[in-house]
Short mmCIF file of C-alpha atoms in Angstrom, two decimals:
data_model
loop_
_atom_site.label_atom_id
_atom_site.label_comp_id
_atom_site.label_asym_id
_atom_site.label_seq_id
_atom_site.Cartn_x
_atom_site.Cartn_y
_atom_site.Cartn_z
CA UNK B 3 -31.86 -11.16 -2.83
CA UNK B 4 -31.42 -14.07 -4.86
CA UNK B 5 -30.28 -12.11 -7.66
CA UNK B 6 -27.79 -10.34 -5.88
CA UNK B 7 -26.07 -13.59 -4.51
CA UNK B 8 -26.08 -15.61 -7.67
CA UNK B 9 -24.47 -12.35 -9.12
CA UNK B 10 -21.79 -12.15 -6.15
CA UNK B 11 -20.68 -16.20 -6.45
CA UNK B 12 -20.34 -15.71 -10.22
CA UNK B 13 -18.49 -12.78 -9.63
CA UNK B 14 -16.08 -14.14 -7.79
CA UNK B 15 -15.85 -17.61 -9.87
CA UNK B 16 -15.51 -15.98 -12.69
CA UNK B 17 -12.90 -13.38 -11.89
CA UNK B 18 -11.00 -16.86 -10.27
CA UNK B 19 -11.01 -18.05 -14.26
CA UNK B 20 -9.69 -14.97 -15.58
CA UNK B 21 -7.48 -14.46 -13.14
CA UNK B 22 -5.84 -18.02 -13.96
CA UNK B 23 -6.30 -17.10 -17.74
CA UNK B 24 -4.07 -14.28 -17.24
CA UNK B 25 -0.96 -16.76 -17.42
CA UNK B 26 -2.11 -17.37 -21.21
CA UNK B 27 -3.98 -14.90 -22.32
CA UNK B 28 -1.82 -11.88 -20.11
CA UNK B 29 -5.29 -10.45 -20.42
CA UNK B 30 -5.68 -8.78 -16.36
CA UNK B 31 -8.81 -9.77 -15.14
CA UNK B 32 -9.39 -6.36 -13.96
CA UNK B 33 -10.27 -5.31 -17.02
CA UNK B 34 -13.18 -8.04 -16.71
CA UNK B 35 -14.05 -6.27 -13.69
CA UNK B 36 -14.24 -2.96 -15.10
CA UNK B 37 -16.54 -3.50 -17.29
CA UNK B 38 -18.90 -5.42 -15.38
CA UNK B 39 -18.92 -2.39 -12.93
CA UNK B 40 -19.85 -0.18 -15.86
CA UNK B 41 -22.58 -2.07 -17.38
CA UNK B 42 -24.33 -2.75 -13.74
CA UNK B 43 -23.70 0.93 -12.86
CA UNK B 44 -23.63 3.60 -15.97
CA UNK B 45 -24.83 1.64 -19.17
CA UNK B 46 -27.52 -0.17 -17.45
CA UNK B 47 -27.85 1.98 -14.26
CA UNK B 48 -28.58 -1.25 -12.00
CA UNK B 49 -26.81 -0.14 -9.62
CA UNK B 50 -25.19 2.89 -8.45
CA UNK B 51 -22.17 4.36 -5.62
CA UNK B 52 -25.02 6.43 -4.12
CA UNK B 53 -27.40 2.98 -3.41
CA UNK B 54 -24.52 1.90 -1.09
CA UNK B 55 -24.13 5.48 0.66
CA UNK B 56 -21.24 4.99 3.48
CA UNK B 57 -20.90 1.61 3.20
CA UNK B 58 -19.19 2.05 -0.28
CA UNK B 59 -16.56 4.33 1.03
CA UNK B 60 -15.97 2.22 4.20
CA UNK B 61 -15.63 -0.77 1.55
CA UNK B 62 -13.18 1.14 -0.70
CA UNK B 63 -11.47 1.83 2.82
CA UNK B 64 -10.93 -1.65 3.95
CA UNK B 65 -9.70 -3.07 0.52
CA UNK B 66 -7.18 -0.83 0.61
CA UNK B 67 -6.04 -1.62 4.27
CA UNK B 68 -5.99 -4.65 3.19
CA UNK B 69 -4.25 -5.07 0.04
CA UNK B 70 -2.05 -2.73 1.69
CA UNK B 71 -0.86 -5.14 4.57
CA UNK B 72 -0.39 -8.18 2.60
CA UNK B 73 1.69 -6.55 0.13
CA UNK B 74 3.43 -5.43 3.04
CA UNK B 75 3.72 -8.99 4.24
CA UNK B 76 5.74 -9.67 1.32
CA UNK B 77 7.77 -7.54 0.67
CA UNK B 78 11.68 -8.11 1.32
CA UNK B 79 14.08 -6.51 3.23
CA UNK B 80 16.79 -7.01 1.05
CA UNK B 81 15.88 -5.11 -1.58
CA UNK B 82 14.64 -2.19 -0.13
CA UNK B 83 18.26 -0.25 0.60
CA UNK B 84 18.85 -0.42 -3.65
CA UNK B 85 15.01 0.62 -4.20
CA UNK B 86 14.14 3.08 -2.12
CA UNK B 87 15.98 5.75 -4.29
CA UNK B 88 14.41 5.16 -7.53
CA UNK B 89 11.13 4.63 -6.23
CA UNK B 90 11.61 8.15 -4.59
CA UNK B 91 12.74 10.08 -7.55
CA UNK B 92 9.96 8.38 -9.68
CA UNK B 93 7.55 8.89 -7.37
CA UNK B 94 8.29 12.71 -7.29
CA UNK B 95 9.14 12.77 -11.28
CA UNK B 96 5.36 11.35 -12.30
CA UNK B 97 3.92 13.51 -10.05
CA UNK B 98 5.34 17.00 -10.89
CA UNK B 99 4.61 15.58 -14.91
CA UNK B 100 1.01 15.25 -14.52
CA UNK B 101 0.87 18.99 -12.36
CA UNK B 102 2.76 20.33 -15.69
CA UNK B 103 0.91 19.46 -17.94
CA UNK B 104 -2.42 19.72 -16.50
CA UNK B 105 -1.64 23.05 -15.89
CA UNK B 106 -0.63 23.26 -19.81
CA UNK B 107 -3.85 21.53 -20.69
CA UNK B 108 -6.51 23.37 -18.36
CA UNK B 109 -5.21 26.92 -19.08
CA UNK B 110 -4.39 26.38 -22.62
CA UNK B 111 -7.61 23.73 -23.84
CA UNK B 112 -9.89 23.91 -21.27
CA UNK B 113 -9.69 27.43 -20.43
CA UNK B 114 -9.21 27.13 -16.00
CA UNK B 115 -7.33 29.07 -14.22
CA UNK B 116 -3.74 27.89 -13.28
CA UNK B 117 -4.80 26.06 -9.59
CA UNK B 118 -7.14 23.90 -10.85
CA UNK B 119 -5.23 23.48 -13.66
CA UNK B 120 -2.69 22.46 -11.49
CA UNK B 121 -5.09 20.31 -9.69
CA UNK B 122 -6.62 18.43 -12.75
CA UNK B 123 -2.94 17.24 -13.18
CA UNK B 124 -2.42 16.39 -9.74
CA UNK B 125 -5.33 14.04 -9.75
CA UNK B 126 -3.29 11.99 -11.96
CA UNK B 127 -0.11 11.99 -10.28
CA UNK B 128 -0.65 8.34 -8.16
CA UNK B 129 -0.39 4.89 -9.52
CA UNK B 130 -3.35 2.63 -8.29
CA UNK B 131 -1.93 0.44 -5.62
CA UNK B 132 -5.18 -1.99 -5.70
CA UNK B 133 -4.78 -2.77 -9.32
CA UNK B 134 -0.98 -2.99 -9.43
CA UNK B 135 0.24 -4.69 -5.89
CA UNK B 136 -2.08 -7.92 -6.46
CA UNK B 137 -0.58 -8.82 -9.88
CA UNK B 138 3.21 -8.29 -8.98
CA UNK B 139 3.70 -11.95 -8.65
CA UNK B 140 2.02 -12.86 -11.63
CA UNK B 141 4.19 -10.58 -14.00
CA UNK B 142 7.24 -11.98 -12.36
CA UNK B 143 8.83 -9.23 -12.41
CA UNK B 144 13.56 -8.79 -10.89
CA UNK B 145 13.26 -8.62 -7.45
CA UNK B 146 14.98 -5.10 -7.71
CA UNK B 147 12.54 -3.80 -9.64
CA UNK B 148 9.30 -5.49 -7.94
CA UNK B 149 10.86 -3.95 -4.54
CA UNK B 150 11.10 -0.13 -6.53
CA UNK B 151 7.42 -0.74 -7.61
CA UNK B 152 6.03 -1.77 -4.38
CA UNK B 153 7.48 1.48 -2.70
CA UNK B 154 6.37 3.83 -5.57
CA UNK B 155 3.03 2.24 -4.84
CA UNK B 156 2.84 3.39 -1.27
CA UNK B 157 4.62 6.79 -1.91
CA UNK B 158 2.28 7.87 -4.63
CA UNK B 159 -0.49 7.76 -3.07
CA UNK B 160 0.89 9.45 -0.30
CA UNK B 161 2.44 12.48 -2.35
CA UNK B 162 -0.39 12.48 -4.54
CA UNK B 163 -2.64 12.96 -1.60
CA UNK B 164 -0.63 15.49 0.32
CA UNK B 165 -0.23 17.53 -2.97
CA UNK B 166 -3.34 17.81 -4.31
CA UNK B 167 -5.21 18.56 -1.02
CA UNK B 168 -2.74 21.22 -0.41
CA UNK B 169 -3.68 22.86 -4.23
CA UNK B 170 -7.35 22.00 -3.19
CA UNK B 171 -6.83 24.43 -0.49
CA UNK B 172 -4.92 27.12 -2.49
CA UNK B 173 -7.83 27.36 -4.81
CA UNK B 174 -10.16 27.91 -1.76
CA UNK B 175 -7.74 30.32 -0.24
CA UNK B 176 -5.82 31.56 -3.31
CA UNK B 177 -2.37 31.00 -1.48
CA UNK B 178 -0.14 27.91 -1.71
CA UNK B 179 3.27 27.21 -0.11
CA UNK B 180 5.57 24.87 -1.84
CA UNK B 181 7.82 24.65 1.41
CA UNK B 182 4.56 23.75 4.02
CA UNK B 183 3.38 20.83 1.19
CA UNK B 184 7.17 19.17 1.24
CA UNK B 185 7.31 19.94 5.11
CA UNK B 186 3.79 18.09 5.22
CA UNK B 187 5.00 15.28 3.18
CA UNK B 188 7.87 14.54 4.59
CA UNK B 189 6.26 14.03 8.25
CA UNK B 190 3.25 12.22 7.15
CA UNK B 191 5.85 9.71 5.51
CA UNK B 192 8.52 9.63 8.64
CA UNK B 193 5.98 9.67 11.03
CA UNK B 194 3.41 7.00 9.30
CA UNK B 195 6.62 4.35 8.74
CA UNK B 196 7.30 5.06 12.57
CA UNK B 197 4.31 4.09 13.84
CA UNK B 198 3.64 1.12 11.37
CA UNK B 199 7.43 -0.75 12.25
CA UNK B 200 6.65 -0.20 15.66
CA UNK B 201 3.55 -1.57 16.27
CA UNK B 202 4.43 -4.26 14.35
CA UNK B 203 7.63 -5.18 15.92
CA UNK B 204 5.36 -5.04 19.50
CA UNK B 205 2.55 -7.19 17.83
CA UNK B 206 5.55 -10.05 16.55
CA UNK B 207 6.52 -10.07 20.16
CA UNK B 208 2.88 -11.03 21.59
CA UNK B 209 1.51 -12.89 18.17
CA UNK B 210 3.05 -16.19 19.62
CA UNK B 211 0.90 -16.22 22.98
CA UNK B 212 -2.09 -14.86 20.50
CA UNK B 213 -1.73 -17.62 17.78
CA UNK B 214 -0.88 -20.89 20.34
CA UNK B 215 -3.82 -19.79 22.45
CA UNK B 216 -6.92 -18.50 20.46
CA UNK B 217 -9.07 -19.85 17.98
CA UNK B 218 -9.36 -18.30 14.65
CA UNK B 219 -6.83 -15.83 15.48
CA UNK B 220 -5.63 -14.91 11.59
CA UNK B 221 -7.57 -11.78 11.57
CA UNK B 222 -5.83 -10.65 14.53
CA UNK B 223 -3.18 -8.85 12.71
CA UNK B 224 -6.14 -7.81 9.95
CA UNK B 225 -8.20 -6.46 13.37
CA UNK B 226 -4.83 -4.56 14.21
CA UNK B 227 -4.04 -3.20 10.72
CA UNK B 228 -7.36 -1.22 10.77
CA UNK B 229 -7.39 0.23 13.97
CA UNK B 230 -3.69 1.02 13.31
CA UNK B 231 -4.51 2.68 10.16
CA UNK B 232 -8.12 4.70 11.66
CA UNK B 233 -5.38 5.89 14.02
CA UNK B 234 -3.22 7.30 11.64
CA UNK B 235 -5.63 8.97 10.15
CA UNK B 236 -7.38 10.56 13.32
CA UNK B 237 -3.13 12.00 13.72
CA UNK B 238 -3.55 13.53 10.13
CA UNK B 239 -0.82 11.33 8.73
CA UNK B 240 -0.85 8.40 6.07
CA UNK B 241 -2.89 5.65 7.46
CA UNK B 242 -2.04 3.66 4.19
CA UNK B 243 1.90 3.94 4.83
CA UNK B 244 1.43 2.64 8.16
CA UNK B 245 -0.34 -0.71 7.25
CA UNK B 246 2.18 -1.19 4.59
CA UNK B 247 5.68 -0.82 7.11
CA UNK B 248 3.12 -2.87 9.83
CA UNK B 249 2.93 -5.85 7.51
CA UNK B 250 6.43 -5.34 6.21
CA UNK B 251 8.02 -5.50 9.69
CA UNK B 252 5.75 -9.11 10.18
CA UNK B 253 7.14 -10.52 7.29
CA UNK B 254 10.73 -10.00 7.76
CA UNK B 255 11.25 -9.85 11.65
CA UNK B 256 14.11 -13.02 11.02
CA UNK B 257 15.63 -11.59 8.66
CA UNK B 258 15.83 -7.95 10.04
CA UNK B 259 16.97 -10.14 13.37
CA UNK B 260 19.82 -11.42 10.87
CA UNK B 261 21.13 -7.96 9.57
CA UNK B 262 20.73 -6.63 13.24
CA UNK B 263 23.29 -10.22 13.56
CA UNK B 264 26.04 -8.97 11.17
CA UNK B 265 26.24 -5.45 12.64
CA UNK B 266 25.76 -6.02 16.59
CA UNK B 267 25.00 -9.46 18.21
CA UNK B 268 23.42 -7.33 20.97
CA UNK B 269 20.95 -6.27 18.28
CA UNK B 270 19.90 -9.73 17.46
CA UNK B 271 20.09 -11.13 21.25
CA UNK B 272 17.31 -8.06 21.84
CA UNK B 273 15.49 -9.02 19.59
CA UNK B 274 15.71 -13.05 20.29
CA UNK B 275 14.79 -12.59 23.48
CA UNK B 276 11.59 -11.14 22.58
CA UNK B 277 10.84 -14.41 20.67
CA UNK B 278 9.46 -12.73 17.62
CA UNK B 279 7.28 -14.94 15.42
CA UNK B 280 7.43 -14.48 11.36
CA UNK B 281 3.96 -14.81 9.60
CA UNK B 282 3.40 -19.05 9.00
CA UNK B 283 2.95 -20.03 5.26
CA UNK B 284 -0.53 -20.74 5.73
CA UNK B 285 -1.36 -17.15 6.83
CA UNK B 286 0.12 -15.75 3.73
CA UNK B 287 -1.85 -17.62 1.61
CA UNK B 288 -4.96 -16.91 4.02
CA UNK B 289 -4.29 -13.16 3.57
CA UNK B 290 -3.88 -13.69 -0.27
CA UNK B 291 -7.12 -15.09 -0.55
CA UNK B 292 -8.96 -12.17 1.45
CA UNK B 293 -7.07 -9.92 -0.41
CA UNK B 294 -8.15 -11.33 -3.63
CA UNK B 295 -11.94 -11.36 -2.66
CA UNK B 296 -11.77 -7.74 -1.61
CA UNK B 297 -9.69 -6.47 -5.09
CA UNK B 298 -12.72 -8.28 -7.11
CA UNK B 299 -15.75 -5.84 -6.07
CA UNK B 300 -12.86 -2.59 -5.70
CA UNK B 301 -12.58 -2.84 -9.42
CA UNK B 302 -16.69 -3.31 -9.99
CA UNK B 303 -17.64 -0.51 -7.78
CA UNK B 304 -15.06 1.48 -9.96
CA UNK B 305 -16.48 0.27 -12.94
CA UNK B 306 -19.65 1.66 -11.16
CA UNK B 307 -18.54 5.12 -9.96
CA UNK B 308 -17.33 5.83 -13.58
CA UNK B 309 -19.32 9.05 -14.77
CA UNK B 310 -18.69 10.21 -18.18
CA UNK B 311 -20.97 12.90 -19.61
CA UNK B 312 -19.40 15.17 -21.91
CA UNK B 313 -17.87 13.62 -25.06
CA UNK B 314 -15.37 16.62 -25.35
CA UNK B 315 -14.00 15.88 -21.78
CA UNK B 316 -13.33 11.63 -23.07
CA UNK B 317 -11.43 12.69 -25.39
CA UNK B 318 -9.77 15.28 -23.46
CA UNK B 319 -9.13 12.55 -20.84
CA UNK B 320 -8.02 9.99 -23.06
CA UNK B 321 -5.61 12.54 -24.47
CA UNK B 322 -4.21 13.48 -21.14
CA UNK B 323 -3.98 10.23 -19.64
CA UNK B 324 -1.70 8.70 -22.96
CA UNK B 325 0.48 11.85 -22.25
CA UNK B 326 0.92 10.75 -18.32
CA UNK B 327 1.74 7.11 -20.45
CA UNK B 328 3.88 8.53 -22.59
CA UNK B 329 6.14 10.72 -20.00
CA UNK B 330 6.46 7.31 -17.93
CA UNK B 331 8.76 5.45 -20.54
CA UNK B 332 11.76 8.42 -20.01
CA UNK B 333 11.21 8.42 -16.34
CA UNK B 334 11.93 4.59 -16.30
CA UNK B 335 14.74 4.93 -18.94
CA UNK B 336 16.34 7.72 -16.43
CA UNK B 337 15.70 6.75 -12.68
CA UNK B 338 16.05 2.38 -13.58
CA UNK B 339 19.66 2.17 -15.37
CA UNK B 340 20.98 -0.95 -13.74
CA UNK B 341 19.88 -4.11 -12.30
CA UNK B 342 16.68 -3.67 -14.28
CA UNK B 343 16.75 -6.29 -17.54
CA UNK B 344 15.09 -4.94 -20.64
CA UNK B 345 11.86 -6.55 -20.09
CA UNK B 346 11.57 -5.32 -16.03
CA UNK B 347 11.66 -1.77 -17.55
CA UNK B 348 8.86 -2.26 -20.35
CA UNK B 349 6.32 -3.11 -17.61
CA UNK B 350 7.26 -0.64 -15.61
CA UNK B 351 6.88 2.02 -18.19
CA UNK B 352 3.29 0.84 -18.21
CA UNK B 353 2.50 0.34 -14.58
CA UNK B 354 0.77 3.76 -14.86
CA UNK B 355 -3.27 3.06 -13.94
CA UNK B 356 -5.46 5.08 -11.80
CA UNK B 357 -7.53 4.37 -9.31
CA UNK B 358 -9.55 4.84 -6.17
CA UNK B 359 -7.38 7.99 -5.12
CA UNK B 360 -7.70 9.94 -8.11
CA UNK B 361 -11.51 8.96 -8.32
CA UNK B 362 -12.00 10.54 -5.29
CA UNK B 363 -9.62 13.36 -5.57
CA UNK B 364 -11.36 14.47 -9.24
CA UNK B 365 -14.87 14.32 -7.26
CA UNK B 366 -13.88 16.96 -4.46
CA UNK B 367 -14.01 20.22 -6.43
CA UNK B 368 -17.33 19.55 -7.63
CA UNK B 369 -18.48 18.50 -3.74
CA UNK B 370 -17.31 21.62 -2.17
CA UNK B 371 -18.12 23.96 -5.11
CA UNK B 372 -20.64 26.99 -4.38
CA UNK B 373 -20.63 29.49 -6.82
CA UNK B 374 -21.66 28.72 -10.52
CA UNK B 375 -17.97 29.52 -11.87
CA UNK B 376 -16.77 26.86 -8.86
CA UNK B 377 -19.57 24.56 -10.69
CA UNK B 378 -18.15 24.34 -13.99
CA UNK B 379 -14.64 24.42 -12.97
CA UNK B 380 -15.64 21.21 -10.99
CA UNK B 381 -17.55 19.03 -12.95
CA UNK B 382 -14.64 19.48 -15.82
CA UNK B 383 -12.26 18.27 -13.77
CA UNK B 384 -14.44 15.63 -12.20
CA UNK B 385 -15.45 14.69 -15.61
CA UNK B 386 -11.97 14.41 -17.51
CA UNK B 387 -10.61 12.80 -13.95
CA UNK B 388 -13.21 9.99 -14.11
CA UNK B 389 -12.20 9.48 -17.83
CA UNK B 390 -8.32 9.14 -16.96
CA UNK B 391 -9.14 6.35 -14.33
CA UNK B 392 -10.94 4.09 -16.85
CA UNK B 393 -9.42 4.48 -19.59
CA UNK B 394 -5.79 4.85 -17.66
CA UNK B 395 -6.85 0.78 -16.74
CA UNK B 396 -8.07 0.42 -20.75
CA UNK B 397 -4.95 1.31 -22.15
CA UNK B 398 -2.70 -0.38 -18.91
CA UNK B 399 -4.40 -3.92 -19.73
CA UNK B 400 -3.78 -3.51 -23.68
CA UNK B 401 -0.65 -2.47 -23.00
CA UNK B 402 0.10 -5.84 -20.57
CA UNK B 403 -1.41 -7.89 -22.91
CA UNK B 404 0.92 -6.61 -25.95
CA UNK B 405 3.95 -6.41 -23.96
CA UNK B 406 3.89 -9.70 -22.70
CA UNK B 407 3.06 -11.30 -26.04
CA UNK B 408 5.92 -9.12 -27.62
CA UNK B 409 8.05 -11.61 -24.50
CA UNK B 410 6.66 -14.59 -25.45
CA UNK B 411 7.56 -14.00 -29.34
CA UNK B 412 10.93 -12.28 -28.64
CA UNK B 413 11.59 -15.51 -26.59
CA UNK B 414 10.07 -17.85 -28.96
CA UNK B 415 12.53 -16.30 -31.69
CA UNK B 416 15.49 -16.45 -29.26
CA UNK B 417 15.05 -20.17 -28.74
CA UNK B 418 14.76 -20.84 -32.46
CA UNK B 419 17.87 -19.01 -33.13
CA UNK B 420 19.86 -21.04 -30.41
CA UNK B 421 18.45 -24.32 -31.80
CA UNK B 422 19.53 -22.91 -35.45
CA UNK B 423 23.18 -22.35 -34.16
CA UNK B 424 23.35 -25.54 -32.43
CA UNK B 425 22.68 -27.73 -35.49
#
């Protein structure tokens, strides 16, 4: 017990350092986190995803919620008319990608059959919200272009999910319907958003009462997000989605009151008569913190969940995941033209790590396998999908880190030119 709590508090300290050391170093302390998941869990085997049963999946659950809601908190309404667009066709663009060329490298290299080919690929086809969302502000990245990566976030995960279930069942079956997947897709998303903007816009009519009456009332809207989200989920749509639009609509009920102003002043009068409240600095920064604390042990139990076996299936899964790398930079390049400056689109060409949902999606062939063909076919996938996550974060922190001093330098050099002309 001891142990375990000295471990926890310099956890947490220490992740504070690196996380401050990311302004010099531009070092992500994720990649801190990483590895101390995978010396507690595989090197030293400490630890391990099965000693925490349920509670690690209920864990993983709530981080997300989470993360989910305070990114929603802060992100802006004006940006999202200009960014829902690209985020769409990106979203759709690095998730077909992936399905190509897993299908390319199961059949061809790994000799599977086209589904789970297909399904390998998909695995791959969502960028990790818990890694990416927290360190927006850091990177300081246009506010066009942090608005088109906060969306992708969310719709990743939710096409990523959608598709790769649906192949999951085609390779059970041995049937799959393009059409039923979109049809799915498209509902979950509508439906989700929906729910999300209207129980929020209900909850910033009754927060007031909540907040000027109660003690300890800031996880109130935290208490909400997760039954909102377990919900969603019991509905069969995107619990995740829903949290995201339920803190979006908290954090921008004035303004959305002001556009409501400029097109109808019935709009805003409905709405004023409500007497909406916006989120208070101090809760921000309260759901910041708990957001922080939850994103430090996501990353260790990943770190810890990491199962790598086969050397053949590393390399197979370093090779794959530096393709899905690779294919990004075009995507950006095509879909991000204008209102993107050159550095905005050289992080997000390499805003590309996995996470949590592709974890889980690589370990579900293996779980529902029965015959010894199913087996195989499983553990290669869950093998090469567990070696795209960690090395997906590897080669996204490098990649940070080189980018940013490739800034600093170009900046550096810029400055010295200026000062050149001047005298």
């Amino acid at each position: 017990m001891e142990i375990a709590l000295i471990f926890t508090g310099a956890l947490i300290f220490f992740s504070l350092i690196f996380n401050a050391l990311f302004e010099k170093t531009r070092v992500p302390n994720v990649l801190f986190l990483l590895f101390v998941g995978l010396l507690i869990g595989p090197v030293f085997n400490l630890v391990s995803p099965e000693d925490l049963g349920r509670l690690g999946k209920i864990f993983t659950t709530i981080t997300l919620i989470v993360i989910l809601y305070e990114s929603g908190t802060r992100l802006k309404f004006e940006g999202i008319g200009t960014a829902i667009g690209p985020a769409s066709l990106l979203t759709i663009f690095n998730f077909l990608v992936p399905v190509a060329v897993g299908m390319a490298v199961g059949y061809f290299g790994l000799g599977l059959e086209l589904l789970p080919s297909a399904f390998l690929g998909a695995c791959v086809g969502s960028i990790s919200t818990p890694i990416i969302l927290p360190m927006l502000r850091q990177l300081k990245l246009g506010k066009k272009a942090e608005n088109v990566v906060f969306l992708e976030c969310a719709l990743s995960d939710i096409v990523c999910l959608i598709g790769a279930l649906a192949l999951l069942d085609a390779m059970d079956s041995g049937s799959f319907s393009i059409s039923d997947t979109i049809k799915h897709m498209a509902i979950s998303l509508l439906f989700a958003t929906s729910i999300g903007l209207a129980v929020g816009y209900f909850w910033t009519n009754i927060r007031r009462y909540v907040v000027t009456k109660l003690k300890n009332s800031m996880f109130t809207s935290f208490a909400l997000a997760f039954m909102l989200y377990g919900f969603c989920e019991l509905l069969g749509v995107n619990g995740g989605m829903a949290v995201l639009s339920f803190g979006f609509i908290l954090g921008n009920i004035n303004d959305l009151s002001d556009i409501l102003e400029k097109r109808s002043s019935l709009g805003k009068d409905f709405i004023k008569r409500k007497n909406p409240m916006l989120l208070m600095e101090d809760e921000r920064n309260f759901y910041s913190e708990i957001a922080f604390i939850f994103k430090t042990f996501f990353f260790v139990y990943i770190g810890m969940s990491i199962r790598l076996s086969e050397s053949e299936h590393i390399v197979m899964g370093i090779l794959f995941i530096s393709l899905m790398f690779i294919v990004r930079i075009p995507s950006i390049a095509l879909f991000c033209r204008k209102g993107y400056s050159p550095r905005d689109r050289r992080i997000m060409s390499i805003l590309n790590p996995k996470g949590l949902v592709s974890a889980v999606l690589a370990s579900m062939p293996l779980q529902l396998a029965v015959t010894e063909q199913e087996i195989r076919t499983g553990e290669v996938i869950q093998n090469i999908g567990y070696a795209s996550v960690m090395f997906s974060i590897i080669i996204f922190s490098l990649l940070i880190f080189l980018v940013e001093k490739f800034d600093k330098k170009d900046n550096s050099d810029r400055t010295q030119n200026e000062g050149n002309l001047q005298s």
